[in-house]
Short mmCIF file of N, CA and C in Angstrom, two decimals:
data_model
loop_
_atom_site.label_atom_id
_atom_site.label_comp_id
_atom_site.label_asym_id
_atom_site.label_seq_id
_atom_site.Cartn_x
_atom_site.Cartn_y
_atom_site.Cartn_z
N MET T 1 108.42 79.70 86.94
CA MET T 1 108.70 78.23 85.93
C MET T 1 108.74 77.26 87.00
N SER T 2 109.48 77.82 87.77
CA SER T 2 109.89 76.58 88.92
C SER T 2 108.80 75.82 89.45
N ARG T 3 107.94 77.19 90.00
CA ARG T 3 106.34 77.18 90.54
C ARG T 3 105.47 76.18 89.86
N HIS T 4 105.46 75.89 88.82
CA HIS T 4 104.79 75.23 88.05
C HIS T 4 105.61 73.73 87.30
N HIS T 5 106.45 73.87 87.98
CA HIS T 5 108.04 72.69 87.45
C HIS T 5 108.48 72.47 86.14
N PHE T 6 108.37 73.72 85.47
CA PHE T 6 109.09 73.71 84.03
C PHE T 6 108.04 72.76 83.41
N SER T 7 106.74 72.79 83.72
CA SER T 7 105.57 72.29 82.70
C SER T 7 105.30 72.98 81.70
N GLY T 8 104.94 72.24 80.24
CA GLY T 8 104.40 73.19 79.25
C GLY T 8 103.26 73.23 79.63
N SER T 9 102.17 72.57 80.00
CA SER T 9 100.75 72.97 80.61
C SER T 9 100.61 74.04 81.59
N ALA T 10 101.93 74.82 81.84
CA ALA T 10 101.35 75.92 82.41
C ALA T 10 101.70 77.06 81.59
N LEU T 11 102.14 76.92 80.53
CA LEU T 11 102.47 78.18 79.23
C LEU T 11 101.86 79.51 79.92
N ILE T 12 100.53 79.25 79.88
CA ILE T 12 99.69 80.50 80.25
C ILE T 12 99.97 81.10 81.05
N GLU T 13 100.18 80.43 82.12
CA GLU T 13 100.52 80.88 83.47
C GLU T 13 101.73 81.53 83.61
N VAL T 14 102.53 80.97 82.56
CA VAL T 14 104.26 81.61 83.07
C VAL T 14 103.90 82.74 82.15
N LEU T 15 103.59 82.71 80.85
CA LEU T 15 103.72 84.13 80.28
C LEU T 15 102.97 85.29 80.93
N HIS T 16 101.62 85.18 82.03
CA HIS T 16 101.16 86.03 82.30
C HIS T 16 102.31 86.62 83.45
N THR T 17 102.51 85.93 83.96
CA THR T 17 103.98 85.95 85.09
C THR T 17 104.39 86.75 84.47
N ALA T 18 105.21 86.27 83.26
CA ALA T 18 106.10 87.05 82.31
C ALA T 18 105.89 88.26 81.96
N GLN T 19 104.69 88.71 81.48
CA GLN T 19 104.66 89.82 81.02
C GLN T 19 104.01 91.01 82.63
N GLU T 20 103.95 90.61 83.61
CA GLU T 20 103.54 91.13 84.85
C GLU T 20 104.98 92.08 85.13
N LEU T 21 105.77 91.08 85.17
CA LEU T 21 107.17 91.18 85.52
C LEU T 21 107.89 92.04 84.38
N TYR T 22 107.77 91.99 83.11
CA TYR T 22 108.52 93.03 82.08
C TYR T 22 107.88 94.19 81.34
N GLY T 23 106.62 93.93 81.25
CA GLY T 23 105.61 94.85 81.01
C GLY T 23 104.86 94.11 79.56
N PHE T 24 105.88 93.67 78.56
CA PHE T 24 105.58 93.01 77.53
C PHE T 24 106.31 91.58 77.27
N LEU T 25 105.76 90.99 76.14
CA LEU T 25 106.73 89.47 75.93
C LEU T 25 107.76 90.05 74.94
N THR T 26 109.06 89.72 74.84
CA THR T 26 110.13 90.04 74.09
C THR T 26 110.29 89.14 73.37
N PRO T 27 110.98 88.98 72.01
CA PRO T 27 111.27 87.69 71.32
C PRO T 27 112.36 86.86 72.18
N ASP T 28 113.29 87.52 72.93
CA ASP T 28 114.34 86.33 73.57
C ASP T 28 113.42 86.06 74.64
N LEU T 29 112.72 86.72 75.72
CA LEU T 29 111.68 86.18 76.39
C LEU T 29 110.86 85.15 75.89
N LEU T 30 110.06 85.17 75.07
CA LEU T 30 109.53 83.79 74.26
C LEU T 30 110.58 83.07 74.05
N LYS T 31 111.69 83.07 73.63
CA LYS T 31 112.56 82.08 73.31
C LYS T 31 112.64 80.98 74.73
N THR T 32 113.33 82.08 75.82
CA THR T 32 113.47 81.14 77.10
C THR T 32 112.51 80.71 77.04
N VAL T 33 111.09 80.99 77.75
CA VAL T 33 109.89 80.16 77.97
C VAL T 33 110.14 79.35 77.02
N ALA T 34 109.94 78.94 75.75
CA ALA T 34 110.26 78.08 75.35
C ALA T 34 111.34 76.91 75.59
N ARG T 35 112.60 77.48 75.74
CA ARG T 35 113.77 76.38 75.99
C ARG T 35 113.41 76.12 77.59
N LYS T 36 113.26 76.72 78.14
CA LYS T 36 112.87 76.28 79.94
C LYS T 36 111.80 75.09 79.69
N LEU T 37 110.59 75.31 78.92
CA LEU T 37 109.29 74.83 79.45
C LEU T 37 109.64 73.78 78.43
N LYS T 38 110.46 73.54 77.02
CA LYS T 38 110.79 72.22 76.45
C LYS T 38 109.55 72.44 75.69
N LEU T 39 109.29 73.77 75.11
CA LEU T 39 108.25 73.68 74.01
C LEU T 39 108.80 74.17 72.76
N PRO T 40 108.40 73.86 71.59
CA PRO T 40 108.58 74.89 70.36
C PRO T 40 108.30 76.13 70.16
N PRO T 41 108.96 76.83 69.96
CA PRO T 41 109.14 78.67 69.77
C PRO T 41 107.94 78.52 69.47
N SER T 42 107.08 77.98 68.49
CA SER T 42 106.21 77.87 67.68
C SER T 42 104.95 78.19 68.46
N ARG T 43 105.20 77.43 69.30
CA ARG T 43 104.04 77.21 69.93
C ARG T 43 103.85 78.25 71.26
N VAL T 44 104.51 78.75 71.34
CA VAL T 44 104.98 79.88 72.45
C VAL T 44 104.33 81.17 71.98
N LEU T 45 105.22 81.27 71.04
CA LEU T 45 104.64 82.36 69.84
C LEU T 45 103.24 82.57 69.44
N GLY T 46 102.46 81.40 68.86
CA GLY T 46 100.89 81.44 68.99
C GLY T 46 100.49 81.34 70.13
N VAL T 47 100.43 80.77 71.34
CA VAL T 47 99.96 81.62 72.56
C VAL T 47 99.81 82.77 72.69
N ALA T 48 101.08 83.80 72.61
CA ALA T 48 100.76 84.74 73.09
C ALA T 48 100.31 85.30 71.84
N THR T 49 100.22 85.16 70.35
CA THR T 49 100.09 86.27 69.93
C THR T 49 98.38 85.89 69.72
N PHE T 50 97.78 84.62 69.88
CA PHE T 50 96.43 84.54 70.12
C PHE T 50 95.34 85.05 71.07
N TYR T 51 96.31 85.38 72.47
CA TYR T 51 95.16 85.68 73.43
C TYR T 51 95.31 87.31 73.51
N HIS T 52 94.52 88.11 73.50
CA HIS T 52 94.27 89.52 73.54
C HIS T 52 95.19 89.61 74.74
N PHE T 53 95.23 89.18 76.02
CA PHE T 53 95.83 89.97 76.84
C PHE T 53 97.24 89.86 76.77
N PHE T 54 98.12 89.25 75.93
CA PHE T 54 99.59 89.22 75.79
C PHE T 54 99.63 90.20 74.85
N SER T 55 100.77 91.28 75.15
CA SER T 55 101.32 92.26 74.38
C SER T 55 102.64 91.97 73.88
N LEU T 56 102.97 91.78 72.45
CA LEU T 56 104.72 91.50 72.01
C LEU T 56 105.66 93.27 71.93
N ALA T 57 104.60 94.17 72.63
CA ALA T 57 105.44 95.36 72.58
C ALA T 57 104.99 96.54 73.75
N PRO T 58 105.95 97.01 74.17
CA PRO T 58 105.67 98.05 75.38
C PRO T 58 104.17 98.63 74.77
N LYS T 59 103.53 98.88 76.22
CA LYS T 59 102.25 99.32 76.56
C LYS T 59 102.33 100.80 76.27
N GLY T 60 101.30 102.07 75.77
CA GLY T 60 101.28 102.88 76.52
C GLY T 60 100.72 103.60 77.52
N GLU T 61 100.77 104.68 78.02
CA GLU T 61 100.51 104.92 79.63
C GLU T 61 98.71 104.96 79.41
N HIS T 62 98.01 104.87 78.23
CA HIS T 62 96.93 104.52 78.07
C HIS T 62 96.53 103.71 77.20
N SER T 63 95.26 103.11 77.13
CA SER T 63 94.91 102.16 76.15
C SER T 63 93.58 102.20 75.40
N MET T 64 93.46 102.06 74.17
CA MET T 64 92.23 102.08 73.48
C MET T 64 91.72 101.39 73.05
N ILE T 65 90.80 100.16 73.32
CA ILE T 65 90.21 99.19 72.98
C ILE T 65 88.55 99.29 72.15
N VAL T 66 88.93 99.10 70.92
CA VAL T 66 87.83 99.37 69.84
C VAL T 66 87.04 97.73 69.23
N CYS T 67 85.64 98.03 69.85
CA CYS T 67 85.04 96.35 70.63
C CYS T 67 84.76 96.80 68.26
N THR T 68 85.06 95.15 67.63
CA THR T 68 84.58 95.51 66.47
C THR T 68 83.56 93.95 66.30
N GLY T 69 82.70 93.70 67.37
CA GLY T 69 81.78 92.77 67.46
C GLY T 69 80.80 93.12 66.05
N THR T 70 79.90 92.46 65.61
CA THR T 70 78.75 93.05 64.92
C THR T 70 77.63 94.52 65.10
N ALA T 71 77.34 94.45 66.22
CA ALA T 71 76.61 95.63 66.84
C ALA T 71 77.41 96.64 66.40
N CYS T 72 78.51 96.62 67.20
CA CYS T 72 79.83 98.12 67.10
C CYS T 72 80.48 98.12 65.38
N TYR T 73 80.47 97.08 64.70
CA TYR T 73 80.91 96.78 63.75
C TYR T 73 79.97 97.94 62.29
N VAL T 74 78.71 97.21 63.00
CA VAL T 74 77.42 97.91 61.96
C VAL T 74 77.40 99.53 62.28
N LYS T 75 78.02 99.63 63.72
CA LYS T 75 77.75 101.33 64.14
C LYS T 75 78.94 102.15 63.43
N GLY T 76 79.96 101.51 62.95
CA GLY T 76 81.14 102.26 62.69
C GLY T 76 82.33 102.16 63.54
N ALA T 77 82.43 101.11 64.53
CA ALA T 77 83.69 100.99 64.93
C ALA T 77 84.80 100.97 64.11
N LEU T 78 84.53 100.47 62.57
CA LEU T 78 86.17 100.52 61.87
C LEU T 78 86.09 101.99 61.33
N GLY T 79 85.25 102.93 61.32
CA GLY T 79 85.89 104.14 61.24
C GLY T 79 86.52 104.91 62.62
N LEU T 80 85.89 104.45 63.53
CA LEU T 80 86.64 104.74 64.74
C LEU T 80 88.14 104.48 65.17
N LEU T 81 88.23 102.97 64.75
CA LEU T 81 89.63 102.30 64.96
C LEU T 81 90.49 103.13 63.76
N GLU T 82 90.15 103.43 62.55
CA GLU T 82 91.17 104.36 61.70
C GLU T 82 91.80 105.50 62.04
N HIS T 83 90.15 106.31 62.56
CA HIS T 83 90.30 107.35 63.25
C HIS T 83 91.44 107.57 64.20
N LEU T 84 91.57 106.51 65.37
CA LEU T 84 92.44 106.51 66.37
C LEU T 84 93.91 106.23 65.88
N GLU T 85 93.96 105.24 64.84
CA GLU T 85 95.11 104.91 64.18
C GLU T 85 95.99 106.18 63.32
N ARG T 86 95.10 106.84 63.09
CA ARG T 86 95.94 108.21 62.45
C ARG T 86 95.90 109.04 63.39
N ARG T 87 95.21 109.23 64.18
CA ARG T 87 95.27 110.34 65.52
C ARG T 87 96.53 109.91 66.00
N CYS T 88 96.84 108.89 66.37
CA CYS T 88 97.46 108.55 67.22
C CYS T 88 98.80 107.94 66.56
N ARG T 89 99.22 108.07 65.33
CA ARG T 89 99.89 107.54 64.36
C ARG T 89 100.44 106.36 64.70
N CYS T 90 99.40 105.29 65.05
CA CYS T 90 99.96 103.78 65.03
C CYS T 90 98.88 102.64 64.52
N LYS T 91 99.35 101.70 64.04
CA LYS T 91 98.44 100.67 63.85
C LYS T 91 97.78 99.72 64.62
N SER T 92 96.57 99.26 64.67
CA SER T 92 95.86 99.06 65.92
C SER T 92 96.88 97.54 66.35
N GLY T 93 96.96 97.55 67.69
CA GLY T 93 97.91 96.58 68.02
C GLY T 93 99.31 97.12 68.34
N SER T 94 99.49 98.23 68.13
CA SER T 94 100.66 99.16 68.82
C SER T 94 100.69 100.02 69.71
N THR T 95 101.45 100.72 69.80
CA THR T 95 101.88 102.04 70.73
C THR T 95 102.06 103.45 69.62
N SER T 96 101.13 104.68 70.10
CA SER T 96 102.10 105.56 69.32
C SER T 96 103.06 106.00 69.79
N PRO T 97 103.82 106.63 69.12
CA PRO T 97 105.22 106.79 68.60
C PRO T 97 105.87 107.77 70.40
N ASP T 98 104.72 108.67 70.74
CA ASP T 98 104.89 108.92 71.77
C ASP T 98 104.68 108.16 73.23
N GLY T 99 104.57 107.28 73.52
CA GLY T 99 104.23 106.22 74.30
C GLY T 99 103.09 106.64 75.19
N LYS T 100 102.18 107.24 74.39
CA LYS T 100 100.93 108.64 75.74
C LYS T 100 99.59 106.82 75.53
N VAL T 101 99.16 106.14 74.21
CA VAL T 101 98.37 105.50 74.17
C VAL T 101 98.68 104.38 73.26
N SER T 102 98.04 103.43 73.54
CA SER T 102 97.99 101.76 72.94
C SER T 102 96.95 101.71 72.15
N VAL T 103 96.97 101.59 70.90
CA VAL T 103 95.58 101.21 70.32
C VAL T 103 94.90 99.77 69.90
N GLY T 104 94.15 99.18 70.07
CA GLY T 104 94.07 97.61 70.08
C GLY T 104 92.39 97.88 69.54
N ALA T 105 92.08 96.38 69.03
CA ALA T 105 90.42 96.28 68.23
C ALA T 105 90.29 94.74 69.41
N ALA T 106 89.14 94.83 70.00
CA ALA T 106 88.65 93.04 70.38
C ALA T 106 87.47 93.01 69.49
N ARG T 107 87.08 91.82 69.29
CA ARG T 107 86.28 91.00 68.58
C ARG T 107 84.92 91.24 69.15
N CYS T 108 84.64 91.12 70.04
CA CYS T 108 83.25 91.57 70.88
C CYS T 108 83.97 91.95 72.74
N ILE T 109 83.50 92.91 73.11
CA ILE T 109 83.42 93.41 74.43
C ILE T 109 81.77 92.79 75.29
N GLY T 110 80.74 92.55 74.48
CA GLY T 110 79.66 91.92 75.06
C GLY T 110 78.57 93.31 75.77
N SER T 111 79.15 94.37 75.12
CA SER T 111 78.18 95.18 75.43
C SER T 111 77.78 96.13 74.29
N CYS T 112 76.49 95.10 73.32
CA CYS T 112 76.07 95.49 72.24
C CYS T 112 75.18 96.40 72.34
N GLY T 113 74.49 96.73 73.01
CA GLY T 113 73.33 97.90 73.64
C GLY T 113 74.36 99.25 73.77
N LEU T 114 75.33 99.24 73.98
CA LEU T 114 76.40 100.36 73.90
C LEU T 114 77.44 100.80 72.65
N ALA T 115 76.45 100.23 71.95
CA ALA T 115 77.77 100.45 70.30
C ALA T 115 77.72 101.88 69.35
N PRO T 116 78.49 102.03 69.17
CA PRO T 116 79.90 101.30 68.99
C PRO T 116 80.68 101.86 70.24
N ALA T 117 81.39 100.73 71.26
CA ALA T 117 81.89 100.65 72.11
C ALA T 117 83.52 100.60 72.11
N VAL T 118 84.15 101.68 73.35
CA VAL T 118 85.49 101.63 73.50
C VAL T 118 85.71 101.25 74.97
N ILE T 119 86.99 100.50 74.67
CA ILE T 119 87.20 100.50 76.34
C ILE T 119 88.82 101.29 76.48
N PHE T 120 88.48 102.25 77.30
CA PHE T 120 89.70 103.47 77.54
C PHE T 120 89.76 102.96 78.82
N ASP T 121 91.32 103.02 78.81
CA ASP T 121 91.78 102.59 80.58
C ASP T 121 90.93 101.74 81.22
N GLY T 122 90.33 100.51 80.80
CA GLY T 122 89.49 100.00 81.38
C GLY T 122 88.44 99.83 81.51
N ASN T 123 87.87 101.38 81.10
CA ASN T 123 86.37 102.01 81.26
C ASN T 123 85.56 101.71 79.90
N ILE T 124 84.38 101.19 80.03
CA ILE T 124 83.68 101.09 78.55
C ILE T 124 82.88 102.61 78.30
N MET T 125 83.49 102.86 77.19
CA MET T 125 82.54 104.38 76.61
C MET T 125 81.46 103.74 75.73
N ALA T 126 80.23 104.54 75.88
CA ALA T 126 79.17 104.29 74.93
C ALA T 126 79.15 105.23 73.81
N ARG T 127 78.55 103.88 72.63
CA ARG T 127 78.02 105.40 71.79
C ARG T 127 78.87 106.19 71.19
N VAL T 128 80.56 105.95 70.75
CA VAL T 128 81.40 106.58 70.94
C VAL T 128 81.53 107.13 69.66
N THR T 129 81.80 108.34 69.21
CA THR T 129 81.75 109.42 67.79
C THR T 129 83.38 109.59 67.94
N ARG T 130 83.77 109.84 66.86
CA ARG T 130 85.33 110.71 66.90
C ARG T 130 85.61 111.73 67.73
N ASP T 131 84.88 112.87 67.65
CA ASP T 131 84.55 113.69 68.77
C ASP T 131 84.75 113.48 70.51
N HIS T 132 84.32 112.32 70.75
CA HIS T 132 84.47 111.37 71.80
C HIS T 132 85.78 111.41 72.08
N LEU T 133 86.87 110.62 71.09
CA LEU T 133 87.70 109.96 70.94
C LEU T 133 88.54 111.18 71.03
N ASP T 134 88.17 112.33 70.41
CA ASP T 134 89.23 113.55 70.03
C ASP T 134 89.25 113.97 71.42
N ALA T 135 88.30 114.04 72.19
CA ALA T 135 88.21 114.64 73.64
C ALA T 135 89.52 113.74 74.56
N GLU T 136 88.67 112.77 74.58
CA GLU T 136 89.82 112.41 75.23
C GLU T 136 91.34 111.61 75.05
N LEU T 137 91.85 111.94 73.88
CA LEU T 137 93.11 112.09 73.24
C LEU T 137 93.45 113.68 73.80
N ASP T 138 92.79 114.58 73.41
CA ASP T 138 93.18 115.80 73.80
C ASP T 138 93.04 115.87 75.57
N ARG T 139 92.88 115.16 75.95
CA ARG T 139 92.26 115.64 77.51
C ARG T 139 93.74 114.59 78.26
N ILE T 140 94.31 113.54 77.15
CA ILE T 140 95.59 112.81 77.97
C ILE T 140 97.05 113.53 77.23
N GLY T 141 96.86 114.37 76.29
CA GLY T 141 97.70 114.72 75.46
C GLY T 141 97.83 114.48 74.54
N VAL T 142 97.12 114.15 74.04
CA VAL T 142 98.16 112.98 72.69
C VAL T 142 97.81 114.41 71.29
N LYS T 143 98.69 114.89 70.69
CA LYS T 143 98.51 115.91 69.68
C LYS T 143 98.22 115.48 68.42
#
């Protein structure tokens, strides 16, 4: 924060750095950022929850993000997301109880020709089926 002279206009940069340091943004951390940057806590929370990059909970060892853009949606993305939630025992935007995998959804990842697509640990999986998801989950040890 001092690098940015405690300027409220540096909120996104400050949140990025805080998440890099702590892994995720806790409520206390968000309050501290708001106080130090002289911003309303609601603005800090609004930015932290608006951007997909920020996480308010610990992330798992692995991540699976289901694209829910139009092409992926039409080809069954919601069914894949529901399957992941059941299999990992967590809701979208959270991490499985064993900490193995974080499950999420993205509005569009720009890979419409690969629909339905899932980003698994930063790599795009194309034309994904439930069997593909199960194979990856089995491989990383999700029961």
